[in-house]
Short mmCIF file of C-alpha atoms and ligand atoms in Angstrom, two decimals:
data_model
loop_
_atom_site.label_atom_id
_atom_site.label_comp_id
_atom_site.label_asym_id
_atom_site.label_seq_id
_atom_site.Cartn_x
_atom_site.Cartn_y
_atom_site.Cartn_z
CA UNK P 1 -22.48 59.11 47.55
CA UNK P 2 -25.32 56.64 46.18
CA UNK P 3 -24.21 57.25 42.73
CA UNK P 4 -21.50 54.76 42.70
CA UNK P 5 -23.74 52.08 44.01
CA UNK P 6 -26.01 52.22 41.39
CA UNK P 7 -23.45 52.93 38.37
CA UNK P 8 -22.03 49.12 39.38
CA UNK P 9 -24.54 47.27 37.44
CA UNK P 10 -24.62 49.29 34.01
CA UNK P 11 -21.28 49.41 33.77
CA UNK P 12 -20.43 45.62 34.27
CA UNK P 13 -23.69 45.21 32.00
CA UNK P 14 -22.22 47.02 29.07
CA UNK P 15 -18.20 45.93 29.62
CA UNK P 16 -19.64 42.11 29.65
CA UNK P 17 -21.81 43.30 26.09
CA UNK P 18 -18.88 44.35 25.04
CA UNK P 19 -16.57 41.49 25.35
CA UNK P 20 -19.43 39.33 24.02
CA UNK P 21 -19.32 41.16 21.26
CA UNK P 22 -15.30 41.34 20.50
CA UNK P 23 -14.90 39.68 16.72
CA UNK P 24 -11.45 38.43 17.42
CA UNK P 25 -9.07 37.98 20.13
CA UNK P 26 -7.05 41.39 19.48
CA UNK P 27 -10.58 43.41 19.74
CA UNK P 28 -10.79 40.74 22.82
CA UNK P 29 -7.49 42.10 24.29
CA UNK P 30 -8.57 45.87 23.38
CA UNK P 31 -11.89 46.08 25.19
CA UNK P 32 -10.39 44.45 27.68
CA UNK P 33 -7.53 47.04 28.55
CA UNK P 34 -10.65 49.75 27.64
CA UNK P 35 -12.69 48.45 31.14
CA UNK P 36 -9.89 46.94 33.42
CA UNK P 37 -6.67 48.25 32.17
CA UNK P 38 -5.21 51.44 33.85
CA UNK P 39 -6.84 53.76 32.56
CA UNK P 40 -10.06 51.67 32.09
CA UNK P 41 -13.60 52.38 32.98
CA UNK P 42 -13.87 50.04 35.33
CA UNK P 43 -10.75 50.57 36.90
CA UNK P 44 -12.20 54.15 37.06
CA UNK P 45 -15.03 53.30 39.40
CA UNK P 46 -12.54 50.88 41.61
CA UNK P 47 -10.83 53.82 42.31
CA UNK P 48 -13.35 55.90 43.22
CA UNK P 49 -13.91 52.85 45.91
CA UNK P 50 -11.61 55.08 48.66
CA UNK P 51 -13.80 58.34 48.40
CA UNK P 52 -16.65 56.74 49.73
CA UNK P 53 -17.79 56.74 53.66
CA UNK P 54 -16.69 53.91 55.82
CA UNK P 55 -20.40 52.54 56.09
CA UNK P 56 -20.61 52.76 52.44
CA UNK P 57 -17.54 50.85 51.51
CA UNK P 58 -17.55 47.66 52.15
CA UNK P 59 -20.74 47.32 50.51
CA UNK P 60 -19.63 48.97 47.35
CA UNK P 61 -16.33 47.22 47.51
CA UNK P 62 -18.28 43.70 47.52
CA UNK P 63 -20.57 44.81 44.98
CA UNK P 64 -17.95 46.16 42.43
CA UNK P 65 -15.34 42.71 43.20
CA UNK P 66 -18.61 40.59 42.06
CA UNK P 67 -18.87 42.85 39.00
CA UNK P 68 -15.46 42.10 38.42
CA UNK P 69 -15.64 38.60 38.81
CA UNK P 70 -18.07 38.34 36.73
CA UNK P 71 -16.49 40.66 33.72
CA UNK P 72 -13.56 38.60 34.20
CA UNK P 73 -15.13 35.03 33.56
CA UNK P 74 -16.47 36.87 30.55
CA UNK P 75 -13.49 37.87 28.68
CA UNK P 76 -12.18 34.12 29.61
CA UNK P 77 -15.09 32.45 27.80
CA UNK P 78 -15.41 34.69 25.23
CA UNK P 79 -11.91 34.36 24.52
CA UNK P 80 -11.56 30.35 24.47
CA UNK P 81 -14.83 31.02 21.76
CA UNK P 82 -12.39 33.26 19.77
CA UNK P 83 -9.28 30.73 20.36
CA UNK P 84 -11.63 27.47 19.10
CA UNK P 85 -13.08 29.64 16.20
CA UNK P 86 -9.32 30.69 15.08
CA UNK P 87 -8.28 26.99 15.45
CA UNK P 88 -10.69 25.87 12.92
CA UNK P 89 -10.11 25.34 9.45
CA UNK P 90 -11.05 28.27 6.78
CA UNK P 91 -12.60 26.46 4.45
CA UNK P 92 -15.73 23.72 5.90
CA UNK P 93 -14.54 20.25 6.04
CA UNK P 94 -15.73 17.69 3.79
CA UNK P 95 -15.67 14.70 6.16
CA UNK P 96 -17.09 11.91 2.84
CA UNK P 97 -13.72 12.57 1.02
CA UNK P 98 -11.41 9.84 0.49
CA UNK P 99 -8.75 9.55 2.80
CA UNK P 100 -4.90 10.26 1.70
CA UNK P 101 -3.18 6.68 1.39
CA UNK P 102 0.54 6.34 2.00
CA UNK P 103 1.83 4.67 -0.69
CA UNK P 104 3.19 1.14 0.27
CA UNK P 105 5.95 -0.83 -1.66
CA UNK P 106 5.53 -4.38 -3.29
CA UNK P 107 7.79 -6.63 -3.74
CA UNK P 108 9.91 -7.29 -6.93
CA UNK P 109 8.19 -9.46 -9.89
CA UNK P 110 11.06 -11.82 -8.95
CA UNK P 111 10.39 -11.94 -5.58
CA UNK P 112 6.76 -12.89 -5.86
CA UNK P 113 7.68 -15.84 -8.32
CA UNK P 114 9.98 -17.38 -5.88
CA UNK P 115 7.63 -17.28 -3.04
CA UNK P 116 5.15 -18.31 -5.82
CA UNK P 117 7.32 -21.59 -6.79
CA UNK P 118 8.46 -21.82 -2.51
CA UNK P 119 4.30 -21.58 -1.91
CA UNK P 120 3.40 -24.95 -4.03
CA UNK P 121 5.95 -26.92 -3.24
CA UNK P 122 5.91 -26.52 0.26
CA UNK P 123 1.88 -28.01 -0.41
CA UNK P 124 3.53 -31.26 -1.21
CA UNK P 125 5.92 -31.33 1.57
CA UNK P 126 9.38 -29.59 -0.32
CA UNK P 127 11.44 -27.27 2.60
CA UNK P 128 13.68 -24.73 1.61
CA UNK P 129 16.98 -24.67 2.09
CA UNK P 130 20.05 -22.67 1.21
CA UNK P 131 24.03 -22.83 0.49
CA UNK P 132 26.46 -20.24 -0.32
CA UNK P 133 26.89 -18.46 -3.37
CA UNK P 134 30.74 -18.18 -3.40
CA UNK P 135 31.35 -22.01 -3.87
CA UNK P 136 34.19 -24.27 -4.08
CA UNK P 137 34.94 -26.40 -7.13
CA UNK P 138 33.74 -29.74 -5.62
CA UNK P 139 30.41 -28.75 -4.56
CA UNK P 140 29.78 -26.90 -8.01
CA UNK P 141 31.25 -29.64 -10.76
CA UNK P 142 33.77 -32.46 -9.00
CA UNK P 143 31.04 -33.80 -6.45
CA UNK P 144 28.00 -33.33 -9.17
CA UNK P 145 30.02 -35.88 -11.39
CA UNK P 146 30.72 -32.66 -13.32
CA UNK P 147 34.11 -33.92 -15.35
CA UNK P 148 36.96 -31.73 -15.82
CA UNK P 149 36.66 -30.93 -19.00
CA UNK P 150 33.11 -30.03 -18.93
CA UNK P 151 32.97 -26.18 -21.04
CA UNK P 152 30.73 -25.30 -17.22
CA UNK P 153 34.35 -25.31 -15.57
CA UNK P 154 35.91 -23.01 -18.19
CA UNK P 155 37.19 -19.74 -17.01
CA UNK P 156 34.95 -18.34 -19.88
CA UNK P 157 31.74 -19.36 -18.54
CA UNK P 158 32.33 -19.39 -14.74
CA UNK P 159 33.66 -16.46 -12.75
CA UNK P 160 36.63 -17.81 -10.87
CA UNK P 161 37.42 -16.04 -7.43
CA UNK P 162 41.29 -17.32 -7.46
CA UNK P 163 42.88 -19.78 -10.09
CA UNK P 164 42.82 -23.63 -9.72
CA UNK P 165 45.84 -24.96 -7.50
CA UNK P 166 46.69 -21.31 -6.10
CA UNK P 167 44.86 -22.02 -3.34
CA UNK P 168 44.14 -24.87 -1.18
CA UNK P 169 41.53 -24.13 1.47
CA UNK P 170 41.15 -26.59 4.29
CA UNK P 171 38.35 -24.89 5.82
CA UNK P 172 35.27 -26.70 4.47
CA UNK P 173 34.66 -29.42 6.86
CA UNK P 174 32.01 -31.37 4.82
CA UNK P 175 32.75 -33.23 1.98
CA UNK P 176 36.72 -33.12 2.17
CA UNK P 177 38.06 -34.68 -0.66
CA UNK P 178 41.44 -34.13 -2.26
CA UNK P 179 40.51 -32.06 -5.24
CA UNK P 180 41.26 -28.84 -5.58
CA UNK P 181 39.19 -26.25 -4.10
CA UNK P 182 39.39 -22.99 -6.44
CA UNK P 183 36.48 -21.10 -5.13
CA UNK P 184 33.89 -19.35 -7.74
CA UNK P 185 30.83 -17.92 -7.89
CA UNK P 186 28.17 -20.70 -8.63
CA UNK P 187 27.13 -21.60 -12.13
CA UNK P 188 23.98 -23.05 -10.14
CA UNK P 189 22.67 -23.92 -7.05
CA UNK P 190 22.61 -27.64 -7.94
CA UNK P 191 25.92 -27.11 -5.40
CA UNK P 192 23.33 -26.95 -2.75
CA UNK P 193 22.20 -30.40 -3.64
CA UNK P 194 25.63 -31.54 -2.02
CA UNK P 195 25.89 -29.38 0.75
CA UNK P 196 22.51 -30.56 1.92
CA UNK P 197 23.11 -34.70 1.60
CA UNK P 198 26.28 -34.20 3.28
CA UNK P 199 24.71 -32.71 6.25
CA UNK P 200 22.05 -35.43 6.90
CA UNK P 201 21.01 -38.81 5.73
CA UNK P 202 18.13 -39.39 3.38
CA UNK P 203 15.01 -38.81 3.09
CA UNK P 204 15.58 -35.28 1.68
CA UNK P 205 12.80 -33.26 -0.06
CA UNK P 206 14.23 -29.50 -0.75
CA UNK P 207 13.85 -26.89 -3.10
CA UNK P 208 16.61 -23.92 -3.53
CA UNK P 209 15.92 -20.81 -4.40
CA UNK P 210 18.76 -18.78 -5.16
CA UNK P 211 21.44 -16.16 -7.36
CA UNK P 212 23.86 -17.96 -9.75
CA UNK P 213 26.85 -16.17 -11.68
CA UNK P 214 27.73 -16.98 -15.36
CA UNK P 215 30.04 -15.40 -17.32
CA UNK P 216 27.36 -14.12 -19.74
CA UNK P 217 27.07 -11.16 -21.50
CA UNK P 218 23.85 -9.23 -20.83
CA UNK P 219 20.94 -9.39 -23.64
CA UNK P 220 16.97 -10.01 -24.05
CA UNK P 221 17.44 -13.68 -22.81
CA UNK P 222 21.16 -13.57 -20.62
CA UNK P 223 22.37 -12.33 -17.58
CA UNK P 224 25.93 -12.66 -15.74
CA UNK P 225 23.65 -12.72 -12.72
CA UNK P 226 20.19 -14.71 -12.50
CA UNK P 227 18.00 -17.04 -10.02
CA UNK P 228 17.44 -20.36 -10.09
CA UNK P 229 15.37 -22.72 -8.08
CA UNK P 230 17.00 -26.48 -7.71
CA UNK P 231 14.94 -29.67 -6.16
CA UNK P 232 15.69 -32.77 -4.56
CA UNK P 233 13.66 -35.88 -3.44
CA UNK P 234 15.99 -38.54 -2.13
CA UNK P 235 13.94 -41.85 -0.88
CA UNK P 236 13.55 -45.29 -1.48
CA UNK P 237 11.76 -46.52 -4.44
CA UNK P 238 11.34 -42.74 -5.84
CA UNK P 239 11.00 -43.07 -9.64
CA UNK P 240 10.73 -40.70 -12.78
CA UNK P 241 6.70 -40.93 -12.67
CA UNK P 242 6.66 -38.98 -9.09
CA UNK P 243 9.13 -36.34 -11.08
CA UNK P 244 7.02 -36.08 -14.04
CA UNK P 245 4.31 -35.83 -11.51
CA UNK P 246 5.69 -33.05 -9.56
CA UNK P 247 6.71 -30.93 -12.21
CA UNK P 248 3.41 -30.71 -13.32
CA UNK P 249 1.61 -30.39 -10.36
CA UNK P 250 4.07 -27.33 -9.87
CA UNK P 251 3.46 -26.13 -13.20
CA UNK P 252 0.24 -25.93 -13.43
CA UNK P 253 0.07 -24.07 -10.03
CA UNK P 254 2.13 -21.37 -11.80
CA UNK P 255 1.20 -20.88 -15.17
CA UNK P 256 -2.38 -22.09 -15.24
CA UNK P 257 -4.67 -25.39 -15.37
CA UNK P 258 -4.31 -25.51 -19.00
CA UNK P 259 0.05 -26.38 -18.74
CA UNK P 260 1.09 -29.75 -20.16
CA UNK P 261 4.58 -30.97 -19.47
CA UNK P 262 6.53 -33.09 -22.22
CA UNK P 263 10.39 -34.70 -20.80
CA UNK P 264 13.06 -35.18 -23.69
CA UNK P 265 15.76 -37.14 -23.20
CA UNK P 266 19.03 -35.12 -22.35
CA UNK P 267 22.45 -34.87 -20.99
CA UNK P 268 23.41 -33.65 -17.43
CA UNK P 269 26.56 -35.48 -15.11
CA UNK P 270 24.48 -36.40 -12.46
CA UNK P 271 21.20 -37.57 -13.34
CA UNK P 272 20.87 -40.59 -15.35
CA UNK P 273 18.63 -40.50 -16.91
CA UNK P 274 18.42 -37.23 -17.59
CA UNK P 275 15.75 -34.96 -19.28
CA UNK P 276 15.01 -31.32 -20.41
CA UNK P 277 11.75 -30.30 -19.66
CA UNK P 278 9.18 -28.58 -21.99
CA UNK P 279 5.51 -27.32 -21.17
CA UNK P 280 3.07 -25.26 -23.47
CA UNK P 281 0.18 -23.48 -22.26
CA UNK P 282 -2.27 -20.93 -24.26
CA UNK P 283 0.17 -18.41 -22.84
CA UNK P 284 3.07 -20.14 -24.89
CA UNK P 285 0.90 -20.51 -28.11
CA UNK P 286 -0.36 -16.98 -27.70
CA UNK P 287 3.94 -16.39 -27.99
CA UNK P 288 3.96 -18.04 -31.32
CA UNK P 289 4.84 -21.08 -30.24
CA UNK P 290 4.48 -24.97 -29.81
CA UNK P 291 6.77 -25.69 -26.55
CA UNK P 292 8.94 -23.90 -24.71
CA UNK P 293 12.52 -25.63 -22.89
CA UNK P 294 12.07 -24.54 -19.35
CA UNK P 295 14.04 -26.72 -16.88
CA UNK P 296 16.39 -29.74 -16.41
CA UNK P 297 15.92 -32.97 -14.42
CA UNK P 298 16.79 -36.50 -13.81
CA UNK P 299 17.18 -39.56 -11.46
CA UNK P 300 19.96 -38.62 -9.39
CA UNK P 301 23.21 -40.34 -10.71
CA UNK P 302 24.77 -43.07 -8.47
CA UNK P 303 28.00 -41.27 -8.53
CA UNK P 304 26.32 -38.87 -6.34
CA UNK P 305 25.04 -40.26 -4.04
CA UNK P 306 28.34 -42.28 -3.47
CA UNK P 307 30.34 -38.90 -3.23
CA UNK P 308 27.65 -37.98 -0.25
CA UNK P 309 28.18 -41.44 1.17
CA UNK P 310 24.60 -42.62 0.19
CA UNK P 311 24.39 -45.93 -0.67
CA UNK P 312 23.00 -45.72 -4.33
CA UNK P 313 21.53 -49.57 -3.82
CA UNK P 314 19.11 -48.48 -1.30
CA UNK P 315 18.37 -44.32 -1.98
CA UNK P 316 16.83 -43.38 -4.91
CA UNK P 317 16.14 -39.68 -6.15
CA UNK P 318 15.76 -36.87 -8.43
CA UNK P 319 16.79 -33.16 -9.20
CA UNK P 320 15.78 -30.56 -10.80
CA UNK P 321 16.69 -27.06 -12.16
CA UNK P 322 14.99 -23.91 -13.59
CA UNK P 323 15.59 -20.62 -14.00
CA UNK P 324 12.85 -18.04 -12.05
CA UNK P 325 13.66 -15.16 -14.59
CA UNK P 326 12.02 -17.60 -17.56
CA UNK P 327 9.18 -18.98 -15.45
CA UNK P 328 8.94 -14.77 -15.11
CA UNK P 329 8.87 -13.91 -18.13
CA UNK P 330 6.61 -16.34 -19.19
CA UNK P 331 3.69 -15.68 -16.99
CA UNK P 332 4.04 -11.74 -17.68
CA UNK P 333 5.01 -11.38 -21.41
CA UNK P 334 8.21 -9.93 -20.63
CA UNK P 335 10.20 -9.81 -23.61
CA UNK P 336 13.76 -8.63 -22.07
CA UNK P 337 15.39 -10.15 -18.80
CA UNK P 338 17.50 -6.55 -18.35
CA UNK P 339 14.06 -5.28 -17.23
CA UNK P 340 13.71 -7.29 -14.00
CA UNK P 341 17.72 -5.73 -13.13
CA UNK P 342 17.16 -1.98 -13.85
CA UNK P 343 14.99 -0.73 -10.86
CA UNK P 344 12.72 1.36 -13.12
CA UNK P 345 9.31 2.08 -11.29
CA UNK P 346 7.52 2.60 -14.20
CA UNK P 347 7.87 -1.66 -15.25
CA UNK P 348 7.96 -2.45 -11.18
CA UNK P 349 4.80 -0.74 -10.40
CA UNK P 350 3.07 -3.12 -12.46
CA UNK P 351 3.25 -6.38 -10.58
N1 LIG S 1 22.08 -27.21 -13.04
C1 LIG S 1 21.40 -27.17 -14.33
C2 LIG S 1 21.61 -25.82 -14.97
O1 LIG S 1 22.04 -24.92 -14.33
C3 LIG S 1 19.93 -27.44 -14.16
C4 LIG S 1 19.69 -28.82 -13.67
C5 LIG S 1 19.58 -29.87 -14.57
C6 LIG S 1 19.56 -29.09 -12.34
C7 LIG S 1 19.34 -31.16 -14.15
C8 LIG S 1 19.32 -30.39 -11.91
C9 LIG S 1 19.20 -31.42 -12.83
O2 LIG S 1 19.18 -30.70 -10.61
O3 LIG S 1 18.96 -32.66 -12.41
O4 LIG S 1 21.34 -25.69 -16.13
#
């Protein structure tokens, strides 16, 4: 029976055509059960393998397993062509578009101040440090020279966390004195000034970043809650000129080259003297106006530094205070403190 022989080659030659030629894989998977499924055409002439003569079929049988071999590694290439080509994308790629950004956070307008104000001092040698905002009565007013009848201690400007006498608390172990310690939430972080020279002995050079609590209510300018930042330079022979000096080298860091700095003479317990400071800027005459009060100061009082056990004959010092929001508020144009509070993307996203 030559005829099978010579049928071998057409027929692998036209099944291999065919897969070639499938358009996707299910026309793959058809032509494929059309020549070597069960009933396929190739399958046919396999089986026709047993009718031939002994002589004759072993070199049919070698010729048709080639042919199969070779059909087979066709429908496996032509079908990782047809997997690829379904794998790709429909429409072309554009590989020169922009890629998609993830949108990353910032952090708050407040935030960047601080590190802002925590950034230029640290230039001229100022470390932070920190103290707790739930606060006894001595570190707040008592040890700050802060009398007892100052309107800071009254229960309607300072939130009180139990009532004055009701509780005694031995636990602080710095600075025990017999006063009574009603805890609160601090009116300022000047308390911090305390904690800090009652830890270690001069020379101290810190600034304090940090939340106070007043019993305010909430408008344009006020907030029950608000940050402050508080310095201290304790040394010998440290006079007003290097705090003059350091306010405005600060200052002008901030808010621009063009800041000048004017001290008035004020009131606080425990600096003496004792100043407010103003500064003006084109920012502050682009606001209307001439100077604007932004922080108090002074020569640390003697009474201080005695209630840290400092001898005020040899230290010398001075402190300062300022509140972040204003410093804010100034460099941005905000108008109302609430807005730094409310968490509203739409005034965040623009700092
Ligand atoms: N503690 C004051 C306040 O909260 C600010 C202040 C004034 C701090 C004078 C000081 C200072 O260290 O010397 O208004």
């Amino acid at each position: 029976m030559p005829g099978l022989l010579d049928e071998i080659e057409p027929l692998k030659q036209a099944a291999v055509a065919e897969l070639k030629a499938a358009p996707d894989l299910a026309a793959l998977e058809q032509t494929k059960g059309a020549w070597i499924g069960a009933n396929g055409k190739f399958t046919a002439l396999m089986k026709r393998l047993g009718t031939l003569s002994k002589e004759e079929k072993p070199i049919a049988g070698k010729a048709v397993n080639a042919a199969k071999v070779e059909l087979e590694a066709a429908l496996v290439s032509r079908r990782e062509e047809l997997e690829l080509k379904a794998a790709l994308p429909k429409e072309p790629t554009d590989f020169t578009l922009p890629g998609r950004r993830r949108v990353l956070g910032k952090l708050h307008p407040l935030t960047q101040v601080t590190e802002d104000i925590v950034r230029s001092f640290r230039k001229i040698g100022f470390v932070v440090a920190d103290g707790p905002e739930i606060e006894d009565e001595y570190h707040c007013f008592d040890a700050l020279n802060t009398p007892a009848d100052h309107p800071a201690r009254d229960t309607q400007d300072t939130f009180y966390l139990n009532v004055l006498g009701a509780s005694r608390s031995e636990s602080g172990s710095i600075g025990e004195t017999p006063t009574a310690r009603s805890q609160l939430l601090r009116t300022h972080t000047s308390s911090v000034q305390i904690r800090v020279m009652e830890k270690q002995p001069p020379p101290i050079r810190i600034i304090v970043p940090g939340r106070v609590y007043r019993r305010d209510n909430a408008d344009a300018t006020h907030n029950p809650t608000f940050q402050q930042v508080e310095g201290l330079y304790v040394d010998k022979g440290v006079t007003a000129a290097d705090l003059k000096g350091t306010v405005e080298f600060v200052f002008r860091e901030l808010m621009g080259e063009d800041v000048k700095i004017r001290f008035r003479p004020h009131y606080f317990s425990y600096t003496e003297p004792s100043f407010e400071i103003d500064f003006t800027s084109a920012l502050v005459k682009k606001m209307g106006k001439d100077w604007l009060e932004i922080a108090g100061c002074g020569m640390v009082h003697p009474k201080v530094f005695e209630n840290v056990g400092y001898d005020p004959e040899v230290w010398t010092g001075w402190a300062f205070g300022f509140g972040i929001e204003r410093i804010a508020m100034i460099r941005y144009g905000i108008t109302d403190i609430r807005l730094f509070y409310e968490n509203d993307l739409r005034f965040l996203r623009q700092f």
